[in-house]
């Protein structure tokens, strides 16, 4: 089969690490192809955590993530954050958030401390960068401003009452009200609400329903359903993937702010997360304009080496055994994630990396995968399994040397880290993607 595309770099994976790698590589002028299906990005809260917890066994929340990283690198010398210096982590975050701002999804945060973001359970999540749609909530909570939480009858997994019960003792001005969503009854789904709000009439209707409850509130928080995408309306409406809708997230927020006369903010919902879907939409809409050839919702089924030392990737089609396209690339970044993205798979005996057959660092026996106590503060060894890499992010073969000179790895597939417990999911993905692209580019010279 003739190659559909010949490029410098193939990115395997379309989660946070794959998106970041495709972005960083295209920004450096490399030609890039990317394939991948569902990833954590689709379920993520939209927040970009750098490091929220260390040491995890002490459940110690990190205030200054840069000091946290220093401690983490000292305490866990094999952690992949040890492969990326602070200056590169900072540069990676800057490039990543600058792209998202251009795509209509601006972020905010503090230079040297984590922000505290309210969740739908009333807990507080430390994060390094939060979508601007959530930022007034961060400030309202910090300043303990009189604040109203809006909860919709029929929306599961979001309880204004619970938020007030949990936070109320330290935030006396916090109230909630449960109202019907305009024109809807029965069970409500976040996607449906988000798409309804692309109609300004519905936004105005919502503002009318909320107005009588605002009273002394200086900020009003809504579940994060204020629009399915956030791309600038002019750009978004011309792209098929987001449709020809009339208003984006920040149009909705501006209208509600104008109608209600108070700050408006979003509170992340449980998965499925509209904030995560906005991230995917931003990448899938704007990466092709930067020259990235995307194979959305497609997986790499097989690969082989080419005569010149590159790779030929076979991208699976819809039917069993179908190959839809062939991509030839000089090098590749493996960002396949762990079990959720199927970058790692497990049978009754061992954990495997199914695409390249790379060795996976893991406990010797299956009965060591989990600790006896599910809530053991140290976490489970299975959640630290993954692919080991050298200092240039190249996966190692059995003999401890790089498996290929031009294969790099990034994100949660990397061994020696438990991103979920350390609350460093996006940060680790973005930082290691940056380092992997840099190593790939250095390998060309
Ligand atoms: C419910 C949830 C909430 C989260 N919330 C946050 C949060 O608040 N803050 C934060 O910082 N992070 C959060 N994350 C984490 C974050 O979104 C990422 O999951 C994490 O950073 C890992 O990203 P990844 O790209 O390494 O892997 P994944 O997200 O798992 O992506 C792996 C990708 O590789 C693809 N893939 C695998 N094998 C192949 C193949 N053979 N061919 C092609 N593609 C392949 C998959 O289809 C997928 O696209 C959350 C994750 C989840 C699941």
mmCIF file of N, CA and C in Angstrom, residues 309-417:
data_model
loop_
_atom_site.group_PDB
_atom_site.id
_atom_site.type_symbol
_atom_site.label_atom_id
_atom_site.label_comp_id
_atom_site.label_asym_id
_atom_site.label_seq_id
_atom_site.Cartn_x
_atom_site.Cartn_y
_atom_site.Cartn_z
ATOM 1 N N UNK A 309 15.705 3.448 7.968
ATOM 2 C CA UNK A 309 15.715 3.487 9.443
ATOM 3 C C UNK A 309 14.506 4.178 10.046
ATOM 4 N N UNK A 310 13.575 4.625 9.219
ATOM 5 C CA UNK A 310 12.346 5.231 9.738
ATOM 6 C C UNK A 310 11.309 4.164 10.047
ATOM 7 N N UNK A 311 10.055 4.598 10.169
ATOM 8 C CA UNK A 311 8.952 3.674 10.462
ATOM 9 C C UNK A 311 7.871 3.797 9.393
ATOM 10 N N UNK A 312 7.206 2.679 9.138
ATOM 11 C CA UNK A 312 5.974 2.712 8.334
ATOM 12 C C UNK A 312 4.846 2.217 9.247
ATOM 13 N N UNK A 313 3.874 3.107 9.486
ATOM 14 C CA UNK A 313 2.774 2.770 10.402
ATOM 15 C C UNK A 313 1.516 2.440 9.615
ATOM 16 N N UNK A 314 0.820 1.407 10.033
ATOM 17 C CA UNK A 314 -0.439 1.009 9.407
ATOM 18 C C UNK A 314 -1.571 1.439 10.336
ATOM 19 N N UNK A 315 -2.408 2.302 9.819
ATOM 20 C CA UNK A 315 -3.485 2.836 10.647
ATOM 21 C C UNK A 315 -4.766 2.061 10.376
ATOM 22 N N UNK A 316 -5.354 1.552 11.461
ATOM 23 C CA UNK A 316 -6.503 0.640 11.320
ATOM 24 C C UNK A 316 -7.724 1.367 10.782
ATOM 25 N N UNK A 317 -8.479 0.662 9.937
ATOM 26 C CA UNK A 317 -9.753 1.177 9.446
ATOM 27 C C UNK A 317 -10.894 0.716 10.340
ATOM 28 N N UNK A 318 -12.118 0.851 9.832
ATOM 29 C CA UNK A 318 -13.272 0.551 10.672
ATOM 30 C C UNK A 318 -13.499 -0.956 10.852
ATOM 31 N N UNK A 319 -13.269 -1.746 9.786
ATOM 32 C CA UNK A 319 -13.539 -3.186 9.859
ATOM 33 C C UNK A 319 -12.373 -3.966 10.450
ATOM 34 N N UNK A 320 -12.665 -5.158 10.933
ATOM 35 C CA UNK A 320 -11.651 -6.049 11.499
ATOM 36 C C UNK A 320 -10.522 -6.269 10.482
ATOM 37 N N UNK A 321 -9.312 -5.939 10.849
ATOM 38 C CA UNK A 321 -8.163 -6.180 9.967
ATOM 39 C C UNK A 321 -7.993 -5.161 8.840
ATOM 40 N N UNK A 322 -8.911 -4.197 8.725
ATOM 41 C CA UNK A 322 -8.783 -3.177 7.664
ATOM 42 C C UNK A 322 -7.643 -2.212 7.976
ATOM 43 N N UNK A 323 -6.925 -1.844 6.948
ATOM 44 C CA UNK A 323 -5.922 -0.791 7.101
ATOM 45 C C UNK A 323 -6.396 0.401 6.278
ATOM 46 N N UNK A 324 -6.548 1.522 6.964
ATOM 47 C CA UNK A 324 -7.103 2.690 6.280
ATOM 48 C C UNK A 324 -6.022 3.533 5.621
ATOM 49 N N UNK A 325 -4.874 3.612 6.265
ATOM 50 C CA UNK A 325 -3.818 4.477 5.723
ATOM 51 C C UNK A 325 -2.464 3.979 6.194
ATOM 52 N N UNK A 326 -1.450 4.365 5.419
ATOM 53 C CA UNK A 326 -0.072 4.046 5.802
ATOM 54 C C UNK A 326 0.673 5.370 5.925
ATOM 55 N N UNK A 327 1.400 5.507 7.035
ATOM 56 C CA UNK A 327 2.168 6.738 7.260
ATOM 57 C C UNK A 327 3.634 6.369 7.399
ATOM 58 N N UNK A 328 4.494 7.052 6.635
ATOM 59 C CA UNK A 328 5.939 6.846 6.813
ATOM 60 C C UNK A 328 6.495 8.038 7.570
ATOM 61 N N UNK A 329 7.320 7.732 8.577
ATOM 62 C CA UNK A 329 7.849 8.807 9.421
ATOM 63 C C UNK A 329 9.304 8.524 9.757
ATOM 64 N N UNK A 330 10.066 9.609 9.904
ATOM 65 C CA UNK A 330 11.489 9.434 10.259
ATOM 66 C C UNK A 330 11.651 9.034 11.714
ATOM 67 N N UNK A 331 10.698 9.425 12.542
ATOM 68 C CA UNK A 331 10.762 9.068 13.959
ATOM 69 C C UNK A 331 9.360 9.046 14.534
ATOM 70 N N UNK A 332 9.242 8.630 15.794
ATOM 71 C CA UNK A 332 7.905 8.524 16.393
ATOM 72 C C UNK A 332 7.955 8.822 17.883
ATOM 73 N N UNK A 333 6.823 9.332 18.358
ATOM 74 C CA UNK A 333 6.629 9.495 19.810
ATOM 75 C C UNK A 333 5.461 8.607 20.212
ATOM 76 N N UNK A 334 5.724 7.744 21.179
ATOM 77 C CA UNK A 334 4.691 6.848 21.689
ATOM 78 C C UNK A 334 4.036 7.522 22.894
ATOM 79 N N UNK A 335 2.774 7.914 22.720
ATOM 80 C CA UNK A 335 2.023 8.577 23.803
ATOM 81 C C UNK A 335 0.704 7.834 23.973
ATOM 82 N N UNK A 336 0.800 6.529 24.131
ATOM 83 C CA UNK A 336 -0.387 5.667 24.132
ATOM 84 C C UNK A 336 -1.107 5.567 25.456
ATOM 85 N N UNK A 337 -0.598 6.235 26.497
ATOM 86 C CA UNK A 337 -1.252 6.173 27.798
ATOM 87 C C UNK A 337 -1.096 4.807 28.452
ATOM 88 N N UNK A 338 -1.849 4.617 29.547
ATOM 89 C CA UNK A 338 -1.789 3.312 30.230
ATOM 90 C C UNK A 338 -2.988 2.471 29.816
ATOM 91 N N UNK A 339 -3.692 1.904 30.762
ATOM 92 C CA UNK A 339 -4.739 0.923 30.428
ATOM 93 C C UNK A 339 -5.947 1.575 29.771
ATOM 94 N N UNK A 340 -6.273 2.785 30.211
ATOM 95 C CA UNK A 340 -7.464 3.454 29.692
ATOM 96 C C UNK A 340 -7.342 3.696 28.186
ATOM 97 N N UNK A 341 -6.202 4.195 27.746
ATOM 98 C CA UNK A 341 -5.990 4.464 26.319
ATOM 99 C C UNK A 341 -5.516 3.235 25.549
ATOM 100 N N UNK A 342 -5.247 2.135 26.282
ATOM 101 C CA UNK A 342 -4.745 0.868 25.736
ATOM 102 C C UNK A 342 -3.320 0.978 25.241
ATOM 103 N N UNK A 343 -2.583 1.943 25.765
ATOM 104 C CA UNK A 343 -1.140 1.991 25.505
ATOM 105 C C UNK A 343 -0.450 0.855 26.243
ATOM 106 N N UNK A 344 -1.064 0.402 27.352
ATOM 107 C CA UNK A 344 -0.631 -0.804 28.071
ATOM 108 C C UNK A 344 -1.833 -1.732 28.164
ATOM 109 N N UNK A 345 -1.582 -3.019 28.103
ATOM 110 C CA UNK A 345 -2.653 -3.990 28.313
ATOM 111 C C UNK A 345 -2.170 -5.006 29.347
ATOM 112 N N UNK A 346 -3.109 -5.705 29.959
ATOM 113 C CA UNK A 346 -2.712 -6.706 30.960
ATOM 114 C C UNK A 346 -3.475 -7.988 30.725
ATOM 115 N N UNK A 347 -2.783 -9.124 30.892
ATOM 116 C CA UNK A 347 -3.503 -10.394 30.919
ATOM 117 C C UNK A 347 -3.383 -10.938 32.344
ATOM 118 N N UNK A 348 -3.646 -12.192 32.550
ATOM 119 C CA UNK A 348 -3.654 -12.716 33.917
ATOM 120 C C UNK A 348 -2.248 -12.810 34.521
ATOM 121 N N UNK A 349 -1.237 -12.624 33.686
ATOM 122 C CA UNK A 349 0.124 -12.816 34.195
ATOM 123 C C UNK A 349 0.969 -11.559 34.218
ATOM 124 N N UNK A 350 0.766 -10.682 33.227
ATOM 125 C CA UNK A 350 1.707 -9.570 33.103
ATOM 126 C C UNK A 350 1.084 -8.394 32.373
ATOM 127 N N UNK A 351 1.785 -7.269 32.459
ATOM 128 C CA UNK A 351 1.392 -6.054 31.733
ATOM 129 C C UNK A 351 2.263 -5.970 30.483
ATOM 130 N N UNK A 352 1.634 -5.586 29.380
ATOM 131 C CA UNK A 352 2.353 -5.537 28.102
ATOM 132 C C UNK A 352 2.223 -4.163 27.455
ATOM 133 N N UNK A 353 3.203 -3.839 26.615
ATOM 134 C CA UNK A 353 3.078 -2.672 25.726
ATOM 135 C C UNK A 353 2.802 -3.296 24.369
ATOM 136 N N UNK A 354 1.557 -3.203 23.875
ATOM 137 C CA UNK A 354 1.172 -4.057 22.757
ATOM 138 C C UNK A 354 1.674 -3.629 21.385
ATOM 139 N N UNK A 355 2.023 -2.364 21.192
ATOM 140 C CA UNK A 355 2.329 -1.932 19.826
ATOM 141 C C UNK A 355 3.762 -2.296 19.423
ATOM 142 N N UNK A 356 4.730 -1.869 20.214
ATOM 143 C CA UNK A 356 6.138 -2.138 19.881
ATOM 144 C C UNK A 356 6.681 -3.355 20.616
ATOM 145 N N UNK A 357 5.887 -3.886 21.550
ATOM 146 C CA UNK A 357 6.372 -5.013 22.349
ATOM 147 C C UNK A 357 7.510 -4.615 23.270
ATOM 148 N N UNK A 358 7.475 -3.376 23.762
ATOM 149 C CA UNK A 358 8.553 -2.898 24.648
ATOM 150 C C UNK A 358 8.423 -3.548 26.022
ATOM 151 N N UNK A 359 9.544 -3.738 26.707
ATOM 152 C CA UNK A 359 9.443 -4.265 28.071
ATOM 153 C C UNK A 359 8.723 -3.263 28.977
ATOM 154 N N UNK A 360 7.957 -3.778 29.921
ATOM 155 C CA UNK A 360 7.212 -2.913 30.844
ATOM 156 C C UNK A 360 7.740 -3.148 32.257
ATOM 157 N N UNK A 361 8.123 -2.061 32.912
ATOM 158 C CA UNK A 361 8.554 -2.183 34.308
ATOM 159 C C UNK A 361 7.325 -2.474 35.154
ATOM 160 N N UNK A 362 7.360 -3.583 35.906
ATOM 161 C CA UNK A 362 6.173 -3.992 36.660
ATOM 162 C C UNK A 362 6.579 -4.931 37.789
ATOM 163 N N UNK A 363 5.694 -5.113 38.767
ATOM 164 C CA UNK A 363 6.004 -6.068 39.827
ATOM 165 C C UNK A 363 6.209 -7.459 39.223
ATOM 166 N N UNK A 364 7.012 -8.280 39.916
ATOM 167 C CA UNK A 364 7.341 -9.612 39.373
ATOM 168 C C UNK A 364 6.112 -10.508 39.268
ATOM 169 N N UNK A 365 5.220 -10.408 40.269
ATOM 170 C CA UNK A 365 4.055 -11.295 40.284
ATOM 171 C C UNK A 365 2.767 -10.493 40.334
ATOM 172 N N UNK A 366 1.731 -11.072 39.747
ATOM 173 C CA UNK A 366 0.431 -10.404 39.693
ATOM 174 C C UNK A 366 -0.103 -10.083 41.089
ATOM 175 N N UNK A 367 0.186 -10.972 42.061
ATOM 176 C CA UNK A 367 -0.372 -10.688 43.387
ATOM 177 C C UNK A 367 0.305 -9.493 44.065
ATOM 178 N N UNK A 368 1.315 -8.928 43.392
ATOM 179 C CA UNK A 368 1.918 -7.692 43.938
ATOM 180 C C UNK A 368 1.379 -6.445 43.235
ATOM 181 N N UNK A 369 0.454 -6.611 42.313
ATOM 182 C CA UNK A 369 -0.068 -5.438 41.587
ATOM 183 C C UNK A 369 -0.780 -4.461 42.518
ATOM 184 N N UNK A 370 -1.545 -5.058 43.439
ATOM 185 C CA UNK A 370 -2.335 -4.217 44.330
ATOM 186 C C UNK A 370 -1.953 -4.464 45.777
ATOM 187 N N UNK A 371 -2.108 -3.437 46.596
ATOM 188 C CA UNK A 371 -1.918 -3.626 48.029
ATOM 189 C C UNK A 371 -3.222 -4.156 48.613
ATOM 190 N N UNK A 372 -3.124 -4.756 49.794
ATOM 191 C CA UNK A 372 -4.328 -5.366 50.378
ATOM 192 C C UNK A 372 -5.408 -4.345 50.650
ATOM 193 N N UNK A 373 -4.980 -3.203 51.182
ATOM 194 C CA UNK A 373 -5.948 -2.162 51.502
ATOM 195 C C UNK A 373 -6.100 -1.265 50.269
ATOM 196 N N UNK A 374 -7.332 -1.233 49.727
ATOM 197 C CA UNK A 374 -7.586 -0.446 48.524
ATOM 198 C C UNK A 374 -7.173 1.013 48.720
ATOM 199 N N UNK A 375 -7.372 1.515 49.965
ATOM 200 C CA UNK A 375 -7.091 2.925 50.237
ATOM 201 C C UNK A 375 -5.678 3.143 50.780
ATOM 202 N N UNK A 376 -4.812 2.166 50.636
ATOM 203 C CA UNK A 376 -3.435 2.310 51.122
ATOM 204 C C UNK A 376 -2.841 3.617 50.593
ATOM 205 N N UNK A 377 -2.336 4.427 51.512
ATOM 206 C CA UNK A 377 -1.871 5.774 51.149
ATOM 207 C C UNK A 377 -0.696 5.747 50.170
ATOM 208 N N UNK A 378 -0.026 4.620 50.099
ATOM 209 C CA UNK A 378 1.126 4.560 49.164
ATOM 210 C C UNK A 378 0.696 4.316 47.717
ATOM 211 N N UNK A 379 -0.592 3.998 47.512
ATOM 212 C CA UNK A 379 -1.053 3.688 46.160
ATOM 213 C C UNK A 379 -0.691 2.256 45.793
ATOM 214 N N UNK A 380 -1.082 1.822 44.576
ATOM 215 C CA UNK A 380 -0.866 0.438 44.152
ATOM 216 C C UNK A 380 0.281 0.363 43.143
ATOM 217 N N UNK A 381 1.157 -0.641 43.316
ATOM 218 C CA UNK A 381 2.298 -0.756 42.397
ATOM 219 C C UNK A 381 1.894 -0.794 40.920
ATOM 220 N N UNK A 382 0.693 -1.349 40.610
ATOM 221 C CA UNK A 382 0.264 -1.418 39.212
ATOM 222 C C UNK A 382 0.207 -0.018 38.586
ATOM 223 N N UNK A 383 -0.080 0.973 39.426
ATOM 224 C CA UNK A 383 -0.210 2.337 38.900
ATOM 225 C C UNK A 383 1.128 3.032 38.693
ATOM 226 N N UNK A 384 2.205 2.312 38.879
ATOM 227 C CA UNK A 384 3.528 2.869 38.572
ATOM 228 C C UNK A 384 4.200 2.071 37.451
ATOM 229 N N UNK A 385 3.449 1.152 36.865
ATOM 230 C CA UNK A 385 4.022 0.375 35.762
ATOM 231 C C UNK A 385 4.149 1.260 34.528
ATOM 232 N N UNK A 386 4.967 0.842 33.603
ATOM 233 C CA UNK A 386 5.097 1.605 32.360
ATOM 234 C C UNK A 386 6.400 1.303 31.665
ATOM 235 N N UNK A 387 6.657 2.128 30.673
ATOM 236 C CA UNK A 387 7.831 1.949 29.826
ATOM 237 C C UNK A 387 8.988 2.755 30.421
ATOM 238 N N UNK A 388 10.132 2.116 30.574
ATOM 239 C CA UNK A 388 11.309 2.842 31.063
ATOM 240 C C UNK A 388 12.020 3.502 29.893
ATOM 241 N N UNK A 389 12.560 4.680 30.150
ATOM 242 C CA UNK A 389 13.237 5.412 29.071
ATOM 243 C C UNK A 389 14.625 5.853 29.517
ATOM 244 N N UNK A 390 15.444 6.241 28.522
ATOM 245 C CA UNK A 390 16.751 6.805 28.867
ATOM 246 C C UNK A 390 16.598 8.315 29.084
ATOM 247 N N UNK A 391 17.709 9.014 29.261
ATOM 248 C CA UNK A 391 17.650 10.444 29.578
ATOM 249 C C UNK A 391 17.046 11.249 28.438
ATOM 250 N N UNK A 392 16.994 10.658 27.234
ATOM 251 C CA UNK A 392 16.410 11.372 26.090
ATOM 252 C C UNK A 392 15.003 10.858 25.759
ATOM 253 N N UNK A 393 14.383 10.223 26.723
ATOM 254 C CA UNK A 393 12.996 9.746 26.594
ATOM 255 C C UNK A 393 12.855 8.637 25.555
ATOM 256 N N UNK A 394 13.924 7.878 25.313
ATOM 257 C CA UNK A 394 13.804 6.746 24.365
ATOM 258 C C UNK A 394 13.525 5.467 25.154
ATOM 259 N N UNK A 395 12.438 4.756 24.821
ATOM 260 C CA UNK A 395 12.117 3.510 25.539
ATOM 261 C C UNK A 395 13.275 2.518 25.462
ATOM 262 N N UNK A 396 13.483 1.820 26.576
ATOM 263 C CA UNK A 396 14.593 0.866 26.646
ATOM 264 C C UNK A 396 14.130 -0.529 26.241
ATOM 265 N N UNK A 397 15.048 -1.262 25.613
ATOM 266 C CA UNK A 397 14.765 -2.668 25.317
ATOM 267 C C UNK A 397 15.236 -3.522 26.494
ATOM 268 N N UNK A 398 15.106 -4.829 26.354
ATOM 269 C CA UNK A 398 15.490 -5.744 27.452
ATOM 270 C C UNK A 398 16.941 -5.532 27.878
ATOM 271 N N UNK A 399 17.807 -5.177 26.921
ATOM 272 C CA UNK A 399 19.233 -5.057 27.273
ATOM 273 C C UNK A 399 19.596 -3.702 27.889
ATOM 274 N N UNK A 400 18.563 -2.867 28.143
ATOM 275 C CA UNK A 400 18.820 -1.593 28.819
ATOM 276 C C UNK A 400 19.248 -0.482 27.884
ATOM 277 N N UNK A 401 19.334 -0.763 26.599
ATOM 278 C CA UNK A 401 19.671 0.281 25.619
ATOM 279 C C UNK A 401 18.403 0.731 24.909
ATOM 280 N N UNK A 402 18.438 1.938 24.284
ATOM 281 C CA UNK A 402 17.228 2.368 23.567
ATOM 282 C C UNK A 402 16.796 1.321 22.543
ATOM 283 N N UNK A 403 15.483 1.054 22.511
ATOM 284 C CA UNK A 403 14.966 0.048 21.579
ATOM 285 C C UNK A 403 15.181 0.490 20.133
ATOM 286 N N UNK A 404 15.005 1.790 19.898
ATOM 287 C CA UNK A 404 15.228 2.377 18.569
ATOM 288 C C UNK A 404 15.847 3.759 18.792
ATOM 289 N N UNK A 405 16.723 4.188 17.893
ATOM 290 C CA UNK A 405 17.314 5.521 18.105
ATOM 291 C C UNK A 405 16.308 6.647 17.888
ATOM 292 N N UNK A 406 15.221 6.353 17.172
ATOM 293 C CA UNK A 406 14.270 7.405 16.782
ATOM 294 C C UNK A 406 12.855 7.164 17.314
ATOM 295 N N UNK A 407 12.747 6.412 18.408
ATOM 296 C CA UNK A 407 11.447 6.240 19.078
ATOM 297 C C UNK A 407 11.535 6.847 20.479
ATOM 298 N N UNK A 408 10.574 7.712 20.785
ATOM 299 C CA UNK A 408 10.550 8.419 22.063
ATOM 300 C C UNK A 408 9.198 8.151 22.727
ATOM 301 N N UNK A 409 9.112 8.385 24.030
ATOM 302 C CA UNK A 409 7.837 8.144 24.723
ATOM 303 C C UNK A 409 7.510 9.335 25.615
ATOM 304 N N UNK A 410 6.218 9.562 25.803
ATOM 305 C CA UNK A 410 5.779 10.694 26.639
ATOM 306 C C UNK A 410 4.452 10.363 27.301
ATOM 307 N N UNK A 411 4.202 11.009 28.439
ATOM 308 C CA UNK A 411 2.894 10.915 29.099
ATOM 309 C C UNK A 411 2.787 9.763 30.074
ATOM 310 N N UNK A 412 1.564 9.327 30.274
ATOM 311 C CA UNK A 412 1.303 8.389 31.364
ATOM 312 C C UNK A 412 1.814 6.979 31.097
ATOM 313 N N UNK A 413 2.253 6.705 29.873
ATOM 314 C CA UNK A 413 2.827 5.377 29.592
ATOM 315 C C UNK A 413 4.195 5.209 30.267
ATOM 316 N N UNK A 414 4.771 6.311 30.720
ATOM 317 C CA UNK A 414 6.101 6.234 31.338
ATOM 318 C C UNK A 414 6.043 5.570 32.718
ATOM 319 N N UNK A 415 7.049 4.799 33.029
ATOM 320 C CA UNK A 415 7.124 4.071 34.310
ATOM 321 C C UNK A 415 7.512 5.008 35.449
ATOM 322 N N UNK A 416 7.397 4.491 36.648
ATOM 323 C CA UNK A 416 7.896 5.163 37.854
ATOM 324 C C UNK A 416 7.123 6.412 38.249
ATOM 325 N N UNK A 417 5.858 6.467 37.894
ATOM 326 C CA UNK A 417 5.042 7.594 38.347
ATOM 327 C C UNK A 417 3.589 7.151 38.474
#
